[in-house]
Structure formats: C-alpha cells, structure tokens
mmCIF file of C-alpha atoms in Angstrom:
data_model
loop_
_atom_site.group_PDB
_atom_site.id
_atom_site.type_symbol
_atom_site.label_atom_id
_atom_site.label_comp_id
_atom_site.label_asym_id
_atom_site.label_seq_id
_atom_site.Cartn_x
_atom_site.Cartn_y
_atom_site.Cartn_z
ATOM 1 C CA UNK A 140 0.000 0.000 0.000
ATOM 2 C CA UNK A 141 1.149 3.310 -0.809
ATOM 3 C CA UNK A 142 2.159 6.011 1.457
ATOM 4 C CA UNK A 143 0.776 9.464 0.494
ATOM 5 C CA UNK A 144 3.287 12.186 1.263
ATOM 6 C CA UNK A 145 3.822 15.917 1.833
ATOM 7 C CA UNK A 146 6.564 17.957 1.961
ATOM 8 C CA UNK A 147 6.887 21.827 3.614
ATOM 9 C CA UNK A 148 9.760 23.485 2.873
ATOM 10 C CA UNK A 149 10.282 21.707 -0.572
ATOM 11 C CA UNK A 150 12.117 24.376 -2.195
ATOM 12 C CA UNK A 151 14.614 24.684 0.747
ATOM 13 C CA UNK A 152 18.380 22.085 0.445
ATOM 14 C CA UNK A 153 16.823 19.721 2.824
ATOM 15 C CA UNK A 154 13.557 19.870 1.286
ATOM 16 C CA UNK A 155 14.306 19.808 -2.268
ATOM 17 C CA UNK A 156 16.144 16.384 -1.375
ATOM 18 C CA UNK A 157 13.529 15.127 0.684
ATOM 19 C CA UNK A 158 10.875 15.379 -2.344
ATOM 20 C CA UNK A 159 13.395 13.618 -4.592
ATOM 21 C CA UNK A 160 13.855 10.479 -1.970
ATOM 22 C CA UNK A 161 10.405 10.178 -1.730
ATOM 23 C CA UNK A 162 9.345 9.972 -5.616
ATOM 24 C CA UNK A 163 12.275 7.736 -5.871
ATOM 25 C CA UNK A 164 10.674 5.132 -3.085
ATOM 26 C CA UNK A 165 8.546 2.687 -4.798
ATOM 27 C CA UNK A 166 5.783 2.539 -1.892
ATOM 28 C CA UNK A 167 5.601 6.491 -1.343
ATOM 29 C CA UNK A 168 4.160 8.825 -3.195
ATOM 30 C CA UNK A 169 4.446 12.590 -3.014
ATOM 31 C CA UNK A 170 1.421 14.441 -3.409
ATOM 32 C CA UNK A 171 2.502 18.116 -2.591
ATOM 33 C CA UNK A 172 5.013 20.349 -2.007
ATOM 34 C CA UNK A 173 4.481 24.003 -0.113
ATOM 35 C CA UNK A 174 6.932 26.340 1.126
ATOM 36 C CA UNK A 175 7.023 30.062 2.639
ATOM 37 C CA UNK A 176 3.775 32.002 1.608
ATOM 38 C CA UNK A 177 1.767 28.824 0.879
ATOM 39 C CA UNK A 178 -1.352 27.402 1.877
ATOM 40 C CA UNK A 179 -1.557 23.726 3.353
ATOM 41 C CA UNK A 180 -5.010 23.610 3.504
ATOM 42 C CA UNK A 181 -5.975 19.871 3.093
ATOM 43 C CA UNK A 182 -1.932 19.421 2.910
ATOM 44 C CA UNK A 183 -2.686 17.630 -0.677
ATOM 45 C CA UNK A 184 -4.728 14.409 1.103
ATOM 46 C CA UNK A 185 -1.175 13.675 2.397
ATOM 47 C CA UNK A 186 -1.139 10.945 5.111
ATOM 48 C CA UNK A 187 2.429 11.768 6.602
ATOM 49 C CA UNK A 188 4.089 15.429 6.203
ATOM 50 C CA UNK A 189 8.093 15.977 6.461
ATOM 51 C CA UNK A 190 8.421 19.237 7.816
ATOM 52 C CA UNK A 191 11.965 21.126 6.523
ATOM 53 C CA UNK A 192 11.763 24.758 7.521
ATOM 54 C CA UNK A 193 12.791 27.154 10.422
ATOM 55 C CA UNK A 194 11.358 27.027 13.966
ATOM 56 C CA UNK A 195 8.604 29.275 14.058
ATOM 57 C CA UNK A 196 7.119 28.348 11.071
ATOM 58 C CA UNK A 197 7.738 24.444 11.943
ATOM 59 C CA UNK A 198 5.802 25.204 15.029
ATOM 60 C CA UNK A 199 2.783 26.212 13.259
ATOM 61 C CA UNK A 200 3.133 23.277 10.812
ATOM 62 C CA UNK A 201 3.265 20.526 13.278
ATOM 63 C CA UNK A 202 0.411 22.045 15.041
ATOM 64 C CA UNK A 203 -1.609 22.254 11.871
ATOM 65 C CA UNK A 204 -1.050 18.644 10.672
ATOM 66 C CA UNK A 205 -1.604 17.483 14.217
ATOM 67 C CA UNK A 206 -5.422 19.335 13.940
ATOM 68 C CA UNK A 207 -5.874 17.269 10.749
ATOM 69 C CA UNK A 208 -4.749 14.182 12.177
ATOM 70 C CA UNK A 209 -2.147 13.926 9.603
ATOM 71 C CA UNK A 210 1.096 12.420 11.001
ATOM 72 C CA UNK A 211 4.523 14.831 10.824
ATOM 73 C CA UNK A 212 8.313 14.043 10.372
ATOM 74 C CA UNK A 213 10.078 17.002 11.848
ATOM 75 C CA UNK A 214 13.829 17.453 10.598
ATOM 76 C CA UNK A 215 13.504 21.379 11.619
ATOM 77 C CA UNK A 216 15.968 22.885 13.953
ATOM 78 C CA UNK A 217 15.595 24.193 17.075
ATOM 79 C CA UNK A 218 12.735 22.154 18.358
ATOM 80 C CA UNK A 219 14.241 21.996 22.596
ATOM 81 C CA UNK A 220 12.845 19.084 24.900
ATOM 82 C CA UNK A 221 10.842 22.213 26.317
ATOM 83 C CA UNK A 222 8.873 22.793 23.081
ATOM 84 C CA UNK A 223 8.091 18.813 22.361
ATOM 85 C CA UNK A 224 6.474 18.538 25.808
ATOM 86 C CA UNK A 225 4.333 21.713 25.164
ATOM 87 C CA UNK A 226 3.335 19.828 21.970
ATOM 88 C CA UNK A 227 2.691 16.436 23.467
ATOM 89 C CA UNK A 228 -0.435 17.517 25.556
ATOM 90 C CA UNK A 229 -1.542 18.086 22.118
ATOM 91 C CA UNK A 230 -0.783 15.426 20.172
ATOM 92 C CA UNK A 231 -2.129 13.227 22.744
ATOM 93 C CA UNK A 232 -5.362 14.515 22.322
ATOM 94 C CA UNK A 233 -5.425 13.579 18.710
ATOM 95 C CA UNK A 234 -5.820 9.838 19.399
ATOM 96 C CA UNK A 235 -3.305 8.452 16.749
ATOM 97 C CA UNK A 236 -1.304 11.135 15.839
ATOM 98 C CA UNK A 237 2.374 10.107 15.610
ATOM 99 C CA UNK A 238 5.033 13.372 15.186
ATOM 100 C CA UNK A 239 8.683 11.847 15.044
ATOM 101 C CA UNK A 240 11.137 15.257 15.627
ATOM 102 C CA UNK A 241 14.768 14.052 14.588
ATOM 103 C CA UNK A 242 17.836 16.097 15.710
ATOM 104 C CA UNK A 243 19.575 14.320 12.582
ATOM 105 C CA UNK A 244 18.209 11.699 10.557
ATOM 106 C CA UNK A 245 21.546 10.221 9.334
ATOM 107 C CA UNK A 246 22.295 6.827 10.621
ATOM 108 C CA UNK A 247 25.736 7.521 11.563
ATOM 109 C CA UNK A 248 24.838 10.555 13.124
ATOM 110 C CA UNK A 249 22.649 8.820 15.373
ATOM 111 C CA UNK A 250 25.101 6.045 16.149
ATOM 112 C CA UNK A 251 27.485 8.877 16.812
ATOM 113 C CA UNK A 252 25.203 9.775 19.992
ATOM 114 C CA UNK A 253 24.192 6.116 20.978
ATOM 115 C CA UNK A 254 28.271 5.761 21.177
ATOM 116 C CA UNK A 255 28.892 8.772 22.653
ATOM 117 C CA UNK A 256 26.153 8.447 25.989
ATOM 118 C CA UNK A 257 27.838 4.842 26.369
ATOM 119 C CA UNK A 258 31.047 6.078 26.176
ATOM 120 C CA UNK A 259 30.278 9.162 28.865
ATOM 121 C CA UNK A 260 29.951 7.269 32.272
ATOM 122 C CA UNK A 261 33.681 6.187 31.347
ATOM 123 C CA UNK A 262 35.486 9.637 30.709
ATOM 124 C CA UNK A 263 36.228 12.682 32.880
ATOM 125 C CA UNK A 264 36.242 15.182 30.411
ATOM 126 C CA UNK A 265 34.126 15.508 27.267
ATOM 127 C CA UNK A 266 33.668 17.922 24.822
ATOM 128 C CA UNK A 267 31.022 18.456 21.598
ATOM 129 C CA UNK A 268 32.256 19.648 18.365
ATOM 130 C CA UNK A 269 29.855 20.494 14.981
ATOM 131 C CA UNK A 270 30.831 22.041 11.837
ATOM 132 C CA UNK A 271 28.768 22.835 9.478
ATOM 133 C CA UNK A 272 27.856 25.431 6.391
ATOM 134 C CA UNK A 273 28.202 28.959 6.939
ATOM 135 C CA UNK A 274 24.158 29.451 5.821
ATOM 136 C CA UNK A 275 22.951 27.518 9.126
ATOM 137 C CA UNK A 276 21.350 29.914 10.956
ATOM 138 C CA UNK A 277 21.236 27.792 14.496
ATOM 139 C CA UNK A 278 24.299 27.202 16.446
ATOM 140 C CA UNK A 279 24.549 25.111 18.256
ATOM 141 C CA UNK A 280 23.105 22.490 15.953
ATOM 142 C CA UNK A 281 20.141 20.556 17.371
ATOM 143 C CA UNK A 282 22.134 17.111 17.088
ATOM 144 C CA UNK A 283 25.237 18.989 19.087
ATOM 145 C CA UNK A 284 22.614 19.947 21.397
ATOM 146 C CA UNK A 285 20.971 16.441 21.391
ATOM 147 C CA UNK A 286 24.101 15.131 21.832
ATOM 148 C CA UNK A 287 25.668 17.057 25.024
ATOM 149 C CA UNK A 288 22.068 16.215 26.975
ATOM 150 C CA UNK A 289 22.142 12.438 26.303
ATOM 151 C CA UNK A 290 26.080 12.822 27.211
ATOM 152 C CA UNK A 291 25.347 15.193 30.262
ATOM 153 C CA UNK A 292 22.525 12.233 31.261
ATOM 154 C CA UNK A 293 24.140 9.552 30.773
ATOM 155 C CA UNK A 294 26.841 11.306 33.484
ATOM 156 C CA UNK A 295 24.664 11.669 35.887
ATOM 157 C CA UNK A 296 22.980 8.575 35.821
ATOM 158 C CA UNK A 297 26.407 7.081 36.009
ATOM 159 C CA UNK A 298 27.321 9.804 38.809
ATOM 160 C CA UNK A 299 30.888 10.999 37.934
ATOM 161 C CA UNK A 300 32.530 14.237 39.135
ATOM 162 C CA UNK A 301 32.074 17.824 36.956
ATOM 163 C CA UNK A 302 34.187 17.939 34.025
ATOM 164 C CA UNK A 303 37.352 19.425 35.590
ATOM 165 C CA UNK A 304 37.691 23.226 33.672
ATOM 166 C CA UNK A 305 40.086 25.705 35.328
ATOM 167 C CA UNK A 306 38.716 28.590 33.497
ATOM 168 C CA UNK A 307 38.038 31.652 35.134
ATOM 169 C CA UNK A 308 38.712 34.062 32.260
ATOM 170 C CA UNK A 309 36.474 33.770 29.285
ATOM 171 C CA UNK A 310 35.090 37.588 28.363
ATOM 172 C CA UNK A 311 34.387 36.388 24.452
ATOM 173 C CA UNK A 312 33.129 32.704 25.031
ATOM 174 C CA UNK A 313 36.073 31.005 23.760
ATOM 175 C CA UNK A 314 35.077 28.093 25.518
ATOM 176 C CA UNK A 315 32.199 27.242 23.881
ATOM 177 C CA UNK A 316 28.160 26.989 24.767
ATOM 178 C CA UNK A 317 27.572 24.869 27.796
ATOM 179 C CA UNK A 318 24.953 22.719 27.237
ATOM 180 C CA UNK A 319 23.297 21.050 30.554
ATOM 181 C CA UNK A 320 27.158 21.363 31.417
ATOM 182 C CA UNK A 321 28.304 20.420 28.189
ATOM 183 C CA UNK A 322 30.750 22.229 25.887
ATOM 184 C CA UNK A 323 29.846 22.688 23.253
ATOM 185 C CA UNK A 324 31.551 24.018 20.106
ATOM 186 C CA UNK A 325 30.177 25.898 16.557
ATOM 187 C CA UNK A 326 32.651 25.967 13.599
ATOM 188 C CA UNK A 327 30.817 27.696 9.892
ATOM 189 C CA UNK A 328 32.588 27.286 7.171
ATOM 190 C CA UNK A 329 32.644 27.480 3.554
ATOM 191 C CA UNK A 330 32.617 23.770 2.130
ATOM 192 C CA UNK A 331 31.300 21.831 4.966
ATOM 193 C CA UNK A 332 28.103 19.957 4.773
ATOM 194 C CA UNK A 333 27.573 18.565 8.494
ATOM 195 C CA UNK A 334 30.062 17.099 10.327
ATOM 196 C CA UNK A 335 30.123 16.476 13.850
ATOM 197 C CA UNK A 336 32.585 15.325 16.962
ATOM 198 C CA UNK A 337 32.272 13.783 20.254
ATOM 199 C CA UNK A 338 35.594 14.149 22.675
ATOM 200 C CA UNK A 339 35.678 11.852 25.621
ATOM 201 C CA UNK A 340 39.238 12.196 27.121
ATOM 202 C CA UNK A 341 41.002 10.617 30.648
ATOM 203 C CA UNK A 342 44.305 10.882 32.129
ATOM 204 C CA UNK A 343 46.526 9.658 29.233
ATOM 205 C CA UNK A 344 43.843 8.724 26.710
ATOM 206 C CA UNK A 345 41.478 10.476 24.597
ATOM 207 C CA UNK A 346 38.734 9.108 22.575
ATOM 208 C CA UNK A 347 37.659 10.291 18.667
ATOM 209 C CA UNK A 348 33.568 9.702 18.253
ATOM 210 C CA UNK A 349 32.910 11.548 14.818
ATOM 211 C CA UNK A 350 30.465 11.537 11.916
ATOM 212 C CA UNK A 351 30.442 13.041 8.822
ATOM 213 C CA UNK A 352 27.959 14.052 6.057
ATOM 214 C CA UNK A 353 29.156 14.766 2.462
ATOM 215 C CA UNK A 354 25.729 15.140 0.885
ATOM 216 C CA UNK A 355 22.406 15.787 2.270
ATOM 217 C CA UNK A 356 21.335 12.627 0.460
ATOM 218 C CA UNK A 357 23.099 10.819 3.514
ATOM 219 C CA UNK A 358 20.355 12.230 5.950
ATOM 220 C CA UNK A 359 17.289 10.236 3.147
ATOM 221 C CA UNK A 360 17.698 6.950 4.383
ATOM 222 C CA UNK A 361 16.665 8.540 8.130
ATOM 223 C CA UNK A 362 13.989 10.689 6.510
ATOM 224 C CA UNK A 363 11.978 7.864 4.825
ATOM 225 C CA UNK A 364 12.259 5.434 7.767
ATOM 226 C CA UNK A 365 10.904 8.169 9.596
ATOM 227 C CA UNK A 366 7.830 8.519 7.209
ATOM 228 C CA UNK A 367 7.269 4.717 7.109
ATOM 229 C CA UNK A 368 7.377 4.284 10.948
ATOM 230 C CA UNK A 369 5.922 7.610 12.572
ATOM 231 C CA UNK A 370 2.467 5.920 12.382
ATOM 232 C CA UNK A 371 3.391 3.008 14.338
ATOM 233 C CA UNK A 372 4.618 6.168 17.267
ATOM 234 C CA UNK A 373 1.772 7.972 18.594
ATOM 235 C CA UNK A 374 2.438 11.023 20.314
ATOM 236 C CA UNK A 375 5.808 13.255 20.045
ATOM 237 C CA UNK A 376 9.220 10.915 19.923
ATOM 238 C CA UNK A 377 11.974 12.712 19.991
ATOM 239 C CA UNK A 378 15.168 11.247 18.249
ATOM 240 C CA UNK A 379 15.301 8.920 15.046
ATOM 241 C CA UNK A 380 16.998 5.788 17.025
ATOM 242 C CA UNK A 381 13.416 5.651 18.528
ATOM 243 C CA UNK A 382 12.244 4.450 15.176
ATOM 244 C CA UNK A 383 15.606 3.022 13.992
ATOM 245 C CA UNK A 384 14.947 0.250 16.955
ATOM 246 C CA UNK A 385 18.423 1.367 18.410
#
C-alpha cells in the first residue's frame, strides 16, 4: 500500500532532497510540495508530512497537521525538549497522531550519539564539536545539542565528578556553549556539509567519536524510515533511534 506524502519546505536544500527520496521510493508517493507564503489547507490528502523549515514556522506546521490528524516528520531545527512537551499535551489529544522530531536523521549521526552516551559514564572530560555550512542559521546544531544532553545524562545517571575546567577568564566565550554542562563548540565554514565530533578524554587517553555528512542525500535513508514508521509512534518521539529500533 502506498504512502501518500507531503513535503513543507520543498524548495529549501533539505527539502528539495527530501521530495526527490520520496518519488524515488517505490511505496511512497508525493502528493505536494508548499513552502514560505503557501497554503496547506488539506496538505494535498497527504497521510504523513516531512516538515523542513525554520522554527517558528515548523511550530505552526506541526500544530496544523496534528489538527488534521495527519502524522509529521520534523527534521527542523531548534525544536528543545521544552517545546516537544508543550506539543505532546496536544498530540495526545489527537488519538493516533504520531510526530517523530529528529535532531539528525543520518544513521551515523545517530550512532554517533548512541556511542557517545555509552562512552560518557567512562570519561572525565568531554567535549562536543559540529561544523557545518556557513548558511545555518542555528548554532549550536540541534544534534550537538541532542548530543551534550544524552552525554550530560548519561553522566549523571552514572554519577561521575564535573568535568574538571580551570577557566576563570572567558570575556568572548572562547570556551564554547555549555549545554546542561556540556561544551559545546560551533565551527561555519565554507565547504562543509555537516560534520560532527564527540571528545571523551582521561588521564593519558582520549577518545575520537565523529560523523560526517558529504551530501544531504546521507540524511534520506533517516527521513523515509521516519515517514514509514511515525504511524506506528503515537504522540511526540523525539530522536530517530526511537524508530531506527536502536
């Protein structure tokens, strides 16, 4: 049976390769594209959406599908664990309604933070790096930030000390965001896609955990196990390994 989809933001990089993946997968079918200005209306009789645009108007989106009873595949940054439980309460009283928001739909990327909460309860020290394109408007990146909580959980479930830091002197931030006591690093530059790095270090040792995308075609395998599964999830899951059965 086939899979009637919809994608917002169609005209964006992620987008644009997100309508392609789906007309190339033999039991999905795309049956509209909108982006900025656009109505959704009836969002084309689409069963599952894939959201691709910027916060605020993702918000509104997701909210709109929801009302429709239309499930949603979120790949939007920005969306915090704050703004998923506002949108759970929701959700849950559409009945059925699955909405799947991904930090990163890449496998690798999401291996990258499975690895890097194991590896956490072992290490004193650990530090987040991304680097991306120099148009992404959001830094840190919501899989950095996805990242440093599941790190930053994973050490206090396990208990270990603070991350030992001697720095009292920081005027220009130098050392990075801090996320739930995380750093966390930004890098733009011209010629990267989306790479990201996980730093674990101890006395003597330090550990590489890094993942890199070349294309954004390497975030489509993600995207249309997201579309084929977010039924199957009702409510608001938060992270692709959810659906990836990792």
């Amino acid at each position: 049976m086939t899979t009637k989809v919809a994608v917002i933001g169609a005209k964006g990089r992620m987008g644009a390769t997100a309508c392609g993946a789906v007309e190339g997968a033999g039991d999905l079918e795309l049956v509209a594209r909108f982006d900025d200005g656009d109505d959704p209306g009836d969002l084309g009789g689409a069963q599952v959406v894939v959201d691709f645009t910027v916060l605020a108007a993702s918000e509104r989106n997701v909210r709109h599908c929801v009302e429709r009873g239309v499930h949603v595949v979120v790949g939007t940054s920005g969306w915090t664990d704050d703004k998923a439980s506002e949108l759970r309460g929701e959700v849950e009283a559409e009945g059925g309604v699955g909405v799947l928001i991904a930090p990163n739909f890449a496998i690798g990327a999401v291996l990258m933070m499975q690895f890097a909460k194991q590896a956490a309860r072992f290490y004193e020290s650990v530090e987040v790096v991304e680097l991306h394109h120099p148009r992404k408007v959001d830094a840190p990146s919501g899989t950095a930030t996805r990242t440093a909580e599941l790190i930053a959980q994973a050490r206090a479930d396990a208990g270990p000390d603070d991350i030992p830091d001697a720095t009292t002197d920081d005027p220009d931030g130098a050392r990075g965001a801090s996320v739930d006591g995380i750093p966390v690093h930004a890098v733009r530059l011209r010629g990267l896609v989306a790479h990201r790095e996980v730093l674990p270090g101890n006395e003597g040792e330090m550990l590489t955990i890094r993942h890199d995308s070349f294309d954004r075609v390497s975030f489509m395998p993600g995207v249309l196990t997201g579309v084929r599964e977010v039924g199957k999830h009702p409510g608001v899951t938060v992270g692709s390994e959810h659906v990836l059965g990792l």
